Amino acid sequence: MYSTVVYIQVIPIGEGVDLVIDCVGGSYWQQNTDVLKTDGRWVLYGLMGGANVDGALLRKLLSKRISILPSTLKTRNKQYKADLIRSFETNILPAFDSKALKPVIDRSFELEDIGKAHALMESNLNAGKILLKVIPTTKEEL
């Protein structure tokens, strides 16, 4: 759960988003429903913040006509997973190559600093991915 950015504060008042992709779950239900537009979709694929919800979630879902789309790969068959990988390679990876999508990277660590990387992850203070450099590279090799 990212605690360094309150994302509801970076979206202009009166606006919202059409889609929330959420791996946190229960502890973020209020923020998710607040930021979604009417008829928005909430894709839930993890429960890192817990599975329990306190409050008027159902009332909020009804009033904004929010659709919850739960998903997990754990129960999917191998063919589904293979098709998903192919779709990602075809439809998403090119967007990274063209810079239309940019990953949010908090910081990178050398392999020998794996303990520091893990400590950062456990502290929950990162705002983006934590990278571990397994093979040393130079800019020319990239």
Coordinates of N, CA and C in Angstrom, one line a residue:
M1 N 0.8 -1.2 0.0 CA 0.0 0.0 0.0 C 0.9 1.2 0.0
Y2 N 0.7 2.1 -0.9 CA 1.5 3.3 -1.0 C 1.0 4.3 0.0
S3 N 1.8 4.8 0.9 CA 1.4 5.7 1.9 C 2.0 7.1 1.6
T4 N 2.9 7.3 0.7 CA 3.5 8.6 0.5 C 2.7 9.5 -0.5
V5 N 1.7 9.0 -1.2 CA 0.9 9.8 -2.1 C -0.6 9.5 -1.8
V6 N -1.3 10.5 -1.5 CA -2.8 10.4 -1.4 C -3.4 10.7 -2.7
Y7 N -3.6 9.7 -3.5 CA -4.0 10.0 -4.9 C -5.3 10.7 -5.1
I8 N -6.2 10.7 -4.2 CA -7.4 11.4 -4.3 C -7.1 12.9 -4.4
Q9 N -6.0 13.3 -3.8 CA -5.7 14.8 -3.8 C -5.0 15.3 -5.1
V10 N -4.6 14.4 -5.9 CA -3.9 14.8 -7.2 C -4.9 14.8 -8.3
I11 N -6.1 14.4 -8.1 CA -7.1 14.5 -9.2 C -8.0 15.7 -8.9
P12 N -8.1 16.6 -9.9 CA -8.9 17.8 -9.7 C -10.3 17.6 -9.1
I13 N -10.7 18.5 -8.3 CA -12.1 18.4 -7.7 C -13.1 18.4 -8.8
G14 N -14.1 17.6 -8.7 CA -15.2 17.5 -9.7 C -14.9 16.6 -10.8
E15 N -13.6 16.2 -10.9 CA -13.2 15.2 -11.9 C -13.1 13.9 -11.3
G16 N -12.9 12.9 -12.0 CA -12.6 11.6 -11.5 C -12.0 10.7 -12.6
V17 N -11.9 9.4 -12.3 CA -11.4 8.5 -13.2 C -12.4 7.5 -13.6
D18 N -12.2 6.9 -14.8 CA -13.1 5.9 -15.3 C -12.8 4.5 -14.7
L19 N -11.5 4.3 -14.3 CA -11.0 3.0 -14.0 C -10.0 3.1 -12.8
V20 N -10.2 2.2 -11.8 CA -9.2 2.0 -10.8 C -8.7 0.6 -10.9
I21 N -7.4 0.4 -10.9 CA -6.8 -0.9 -10.9 C -6.2 -1.1 -9.5
D22 N -6.7 -2.0 -8.7 CA -6.4 -2.0 -7.3 C -5.8 -3.3 -6.8
C23 N -4.7 -3.3 -6.2 CA -4.1 -4.5 -5.6 C -4.2 -4.5 -4.1
V24 N -4.7 -3.4 -3.5 CA -4.7 -3.1 -2.1 C -6.0 -3.7 -1.4
G25 N -7.1 -3.4 -2.0 CA -8.4 -4.0 -1.5 C -9.0 -3.2 -0.4
G26 N -9.4 -3.9 0.7 CA -10.2 -3.4 1.7 C -9.9 -2.0 2.3
S27 N -8.7 -1.8 2.6 CA -8.3 -0.5 3.3 C -8.4 0.7 2.4
Y28 N -8.6 0.5 1.1 CA -8.6 1.6 0.1 C -10.0 1.7 -0.5
W29 N -11.0 1.0 0.0 CA -12.3 1.1 -0.7 C -12.9 2.5 -0.8
Q30 N -12.7 3.3 0.3 CA -13.3 4.6 0.3 C -12.6 5.5 -0.7
Q31 N -11.3 5.5 -0.8 CA -10.6 6.3 -1.8 C -10.9 5.9 -3.2
N32 N -11.0 4.6 -3.4 CA -11.4 4.1 -4.7 C -12.7 4.5 -5.2
T33 N -13.7 4.4 -4.3 CA -15.1 4.8 -4.7 C -15.2 6.4 -4.8
D34 N -14.4 7.1 -4.0 CA -14.4 8.6 -4.1 C -13.9 9.1 -5.4
V35 N -12.8 8.4 -5.9 CA -12.2 8.9 -7.1 C -12.8 8.4 -8.4
L36 N -13.6 7.4 -8.3 CA -14.3 6.9 -9.5 C -15.4 7.8 -10.0
K37 N -15.5 8.0 -11.3 CA -16.7 8.7 -11.8 C -17.9 7.7 -11.7
T38 N -19.1 8.3 -11.9 CA -20.3 7.5 -12.1 C -20.1 6.6 -13.2
D39 N -20.5 5.3 -13.1 CA -20.4 4.2 -14.0 C -18.9 3.8 -14.2
G40 N -18.1 4.1 -13.2 CA -16.7 3.7 -13.2 C -16.5 2.2 -13.0
R41 N -15.3 1.8 -13.3 CA -15.0 0.3 -13.1 C -13.8 0.2 -12.1
W42 N -13.9 -0.7 -11.2 CA -12.9 -1.0 -10.2 C -12.4 -2.4 -10.4
V43 N -11.2 -2.5 -10.9 CA -10.6 -3.9 -11.1 C -9.8 -4.2 -9.8
L44 N -10.2 -5.2 -9.2 CA -9.6 -5.7 -7.9 C -8.8 -6.9 -8.2
Y45 N -7.5 -6.9 -8.0 CA -6.7 -8.1 -8.3 C -5.8 -8.5 -7.1
G46 N -6.0 -7.9 -5.9 CA -5.2 -8.2 -4.8 C -5.9 -7.7 -3.5
L47 N -5.4 -8.2 -2.4 CA -5.9 -7.8 -1.1 C -4.8 -7.4 -0.1
M48 N -3.8 -6.7 -0.6 CA -2.7 -6.4 0.3 C -3.1 -5.6 1.5
G49 N -4.2 -4.8 1.4 CA -4.7 -4.0 2.5 C -5.8 -4.7 3.3
G50 N -6.0 -5.9 3.0 CA -7.0 -6.7 3.8 C -8.2 -6.9 2.9
A51 N -9.0 -7.9 3.4 CA -10.2 -8.3 2.7 C -11.5 -7.7 3.3
N52 N -11.4 -7.2 4.5 CA -12.6 -6.7 5.2 C -12.8 -5.2 4.9
V53 N -14.1 -4.8 4.8 CA -14.5 -3.5 4.5 C -15.4 -3.0 5.6
D54 N -15.2 -1.8 6.2 CA -16.1 -1.2 7.2 C -16.7 0.0 6.5
G55 N -18.0 0.1 6.6 CA -18.6 1.3 6.1 C -19.7 1.0 5.1
A56 N -20.1 2.1 4.3 CA -21.2 2.0 3.4 C -20.8 1.7 2.0
L57 N -19.9 0.7 1.8 CA -19.4 0.4 0.4 C -20.6 0.1 -0.6
L58 N -21.5 -0.7 -0.2 CA -22.6 -1.0 -1.1 C -23.4 0.2 -1.5
R59 N -23.7 1.1 -0.5 CA -24.4 2.3 -0.9 C -23.6 3.1 -1.9
K60 N -22.3 3.2 -1.7 CA -21.5 4.0 -2.6 C -21.5 3.4 -4.0
L61 N -21.4 2.0 -4.1 CA -21.4 1.3 -5.4 C -22.7 1.6 -6.1
L62 N -23.8 1.5 -5.4 CA -25.1 1.7 -6.0 C -25.3 3.2 -6.5
S63 N -24.9 4.1 -5.6 CA -25.2 5.5 -6.0 C -24.3 6.0 -7.2
K64 N -23.2 5.4 -7.3 CA -22.3 5.8 -8.5 C -22.3 4.7 -9.6
R65 N -23.1 3.7 -9.4 CA -23.2 2.6 -10.4 C -21.8 2.0 -10.7
I66 N -21.0 1.9 -9.7 CA -19.6 1.4 -9.9 C -19.7 -0.2 -10.1
S67 N -18.9 -0.6 -11.1 CA -18.8 -2.1 -11.3 C -17.5 -2.5 -10.7
I68 N -17.5 -3.6 -10.0 CA -16.3 -4.2 -9.4 C -16.0 -5.5 -10.3
L69 N -14.8 -5.5 -10.8 CA -14.4 -6.7 -11.6 C -13.2 -7.4 -10.9
P70 N -13.5 -8.4 -10.1 CA -12.4 -9.1 -9.4 C -11.7 -10.0 -10.4
S71 N -10.4 -10.1 -10.2 CA -9.6 -11.0 -11.0 C -8.4 -11.5 -10.3
T72 N -8.1 -12.8 -10.6 CA -6.8 -13.4 -10.0 C -6.3 -14.4 -11.1
L73 N -5.0 -14.5 -11.2 CA -4.4 -15.4 -12.1 C -4.3 -16.8 -11.4
K74 N -4.4 -16.8 -10.1 CA -4.2 -18.1 -9.4 C -5.1 -19.2 -9.9
T75 N -6.3 -18.9 -10.2 CA -7.3 -19.9 -10.6 C -7.4 -20.1 -12.1
R76 N -6.7 -19.3 -12.8 CA -6.8 -19.4 -14.3 C -5.9 -20.5 -14.8
N77 N -6.4 -21.1 -16.0 CA -5.6 -22.2 -16.6 C -4.4 -21.7 -17.4
K78 N -3.5 -22.6 -17.8 CA -2.3 -22.2 -18.4 C -2.5 -21.5 -19.7
Q79 N -3.6 -21.9 -20.5 CA -3.8 -21.3 -21.8 C -4.2 -19.8 -21.6
Y80 N -5.1 -19.5 -20.6 CA -5.5 -18.2 -20.3 C -4.2 -17.3 -20.0
K81 N -3.3 -17.9 -19.2 CA -2.1 -17.1 -18.8 C -1.2 -16.9 -20.0
A82 N -1.1 -17.9 -20.9 CA -0.3 -17.7 -22.1 C -0.9 -16.7 -23.0
D83 N -2.2 -16.7 -23.2 CA -2.9 -15.7 -24.0 C -2.7 -14.3 -23.4
L84 N -2.8 -14.2 -22.1 CA -2.6 -12.9 -21.4 C -1.2 -12.3 -21.7
I85 N -0.2 -13.2 -21.6 CA 1.2 -12.8 -21.9 C 1.3 -12.3 -23.3
R86 N 0.8 -13.0 -24.2 CA 0.9 -12.6 -25.6 C 0.2 -11.3 -25.9
S87 N -1.0 -11.1 -25.2 CA -1.7 -9.9 -25.4 C -0.9 -8.7 -24.8
F88 N -0.3 -8.9 -23.7 CA 0.6 -7.9 -23.0 C 1.7 -7.5 -24.0
E89 N 2.4 -8.6 -24.5 CA 3.5 -8.3 -25.4 C 3.1 -7.5 -26.7
T90 N 1.9 -7.8 -27.2 CA 1.4 -7.2 -28.4 C 0.9 -5.8 -28.1
N91 N 0.1 -5.6 -27.1 CA -0.6 -4.4 -26.8 C 0.0 -3.4 -25.8
I92 N 0.7 -3.9 -24.9 CA 1.2 -3.0 -23.8 C 2.7 -2.7 -24.0
L93 N 3.6 -3.7 -24.2 CA 5.0 -3.4 -24.3 C 5.4 -2.4 -25.4
P94 N 4.7 -2.3 -26.5 CA 5.0 -1.3 -27.5 C 4.8 0.1 -26.9
A95 N 3.8 0.3 -26.0 CA 3.6 1.6 -25.4 C 4.7 2.0 -24.5
F96 N 5.4 1.0 -23.9 CA 6.6 1.4 -23.1 C 7.8 1.8 -24.1
D97 N 7.9 1.1 -25.2 CA 8.9 1.4 -26.2 C 8.7 2.8 -26.7
S98 N 7.5 3.2 -27.0 CA 7.2 4.5 -27.6 C 7.2 5.6 -26.5
K99 N 7.3 5.2 -25.2 CA 7.2 6.2 -24.1 C 5.8 6.7 -23.8
A100 N 4.8 6.1 -24.4 CA 3.4 6.4 -24.1 C 3.1 6.0 -22.7
L101 N 3.7 4.9 -22.2 CA 3.6 4.5 -20.8 C 5.0 4.5 -20.3
K102 N 5.1 5.1 -19.0 CA 6.4 5.2 -18.4 C 6.2 4.5 -17.0
P103 N 7.1 3.6 -16.6 CA 7.0 3.0 -15.3 C 7.4 4.0 -14.2
V104 N 6.8 3.9 -13.1 CA 7.2 4.7 -12.0 C 8.2 3.9 -11.2
I105 N 9.5 4.4 -11.1 CA 10.6 3.7 -10.4 C 11.0 4.5 -9.3
D106 N 10.9 4.0 -8.1 CA 11.3 4.7 -6.9 C 12.8 4.7 -6.8
R107 N 13.5 3.6 -6.9 CA 14.9 3.5 -7.0 C 15.4 2.1 -7.3
S108 N 16.7 2.1 -7.7 CA 17.4 0.8 -8.1 C 18.4 0.5 -7.1
F109 N 18.7 -0.8 -6.9 CA 19.7 -1.3 -6.0 C 20.6 -2.3 -6.7
E110 N 21.8 -2.4 -6.4 CA 22.7 -3.4 -6.8 C 22.4 -4.7 -6.1
L111 N 22.7 -5.8 -6.7 CA 22.4 -7.1 -6.0 C 22.9 -7.2 -4.6
E112 N 24.1 -6.7 -4.4 CA 24.7 -6.8 -3.0 C 23.9 -6.0 -2.0
D113 N 23.1 -5.1 -2.5 CA 22.3 -4.3 -1.6 C 20.8 -4.8 -1.5
I114 N 20.6 -6.1 -1.7 CA 19.3 -6.6 -1.7 C 18.6 -6.4 -0.3
G115 N 19.4 -6.4 0.8 CA 18.8 -6.2 2.1 C 18.2 -4.8 2.2
K116 N 18.9 -3.8 1.6 CA 18.4 -2.4 1.7 C 17.1 -2.3 0.8
A117 N 17.1 -3.0 -0.3 CA 15.9 -3.0 -1.2 C 14.7 -3.6 -0.4
H118 N 15.0 -4.7 0.2 CA 13.9 -5.4 1.0 C 13.4 -4.5 2.1
A119 N 14.4 -3.8 2.8 CA 14.0 -2.9 3.9 C 13.1 -1.8 3.4
L120 N 13.5 -1.2 2.3 CA 12.6 -0.2 1.7 C 11.2 -0.7 1.4
M121 N 11.1 -1.9 0.8 CA 9.8 -2.5 0.5 C 9.0 -2.7 1.8
E122 N 9.7 -3.2 2.8 CA 9.0 -3.5 4.1 C 8.5 -2.2 4.8
S123 N 9.3 -1.1 4.6 CA 9.0 0.2 5.2 C 7.7 0.8 4.6
N124 N 7.4 0.4 3.4 CA 6.2 0.9 2.7 C 6.3 2.4 2.4
L125 N 7.6 2.8 2.2 CA 7.8 4.3 1.9 C 8.1 4.5 0.4
N126 N 8.1 3.5 -0.4 CA 8.4 3.6 -1.8 C 7.1 4.1 -2.5
A127 N 7.4 4.9 -3.6 CA 6.3 5.4 -4.4 C 6.6 5.0 -5.9
G128 N 6.6 3.7 -6.1 CA 6.9 3.2 -7.4 C 7.7 1.9 -7.2
K129 N 8.1 1.3 -8.3 CA 8.8 0.0 -8.3 C 10.2 0.2 -7.7
I130 N 10.6 -0.9 -7.1 CA 12.0 -1.1 -6.5 C 12.7 -2.0 -7.4
L131 N 13.7 -1.6 -8.1 CA 14.5 -2.5 -9.0 C 15.7 -3.0 -8.4
L132 N 16.0 -4.3 -8.7 CA 17.2 -5.0 -8.3 C 18.0 -5.3 -9.5
K133 N 19.2 -4.8 -9.6 CA 20.1 -5.0 -10.7 C 20.8 -6.3 -10.5
V134 N 20.4 -7.3 -11.3 CA 21.0 -8.6 -11.1 C 22.3 -8.8 -12.0
I135 N 22.2 -8.2 -13.1 CA 23.4 -8.2 -14.0 C 23.8 -6.8 -14.2
P136 N 25.1 -6.4 -13.9 CA 25.5 -5.0 -14.1 C 25.4 -4.6 -15.6
T137 N 24.9 -3.4 -15.8 CA 24.7 -3.0 -17.2 C 25.2 -1.5 -17.3
T138 N 25.6 -1.2 -18.5 CA 26.0 0.2 -18.7 C 24.9 0.8 -19.6
K139 N 24.9 2.1 -19.8 CA 23.9 2.8 -20.7 C 24.0 2.2 -22.1
E140 N 25.3 2.0 -22.5 CA 25.5 1.5 -23.9 C 24.8 0.1 -24.1
E141 N 24.7 -0.7 -23.1 CA 24.2 -2.0 -23.2 C 22.6 -2.0 -23.3
L142 N 22.0 -0.9 -22.9 CA 20.6 -0.8 -22.8 C 20.0 -0.5 -24.2

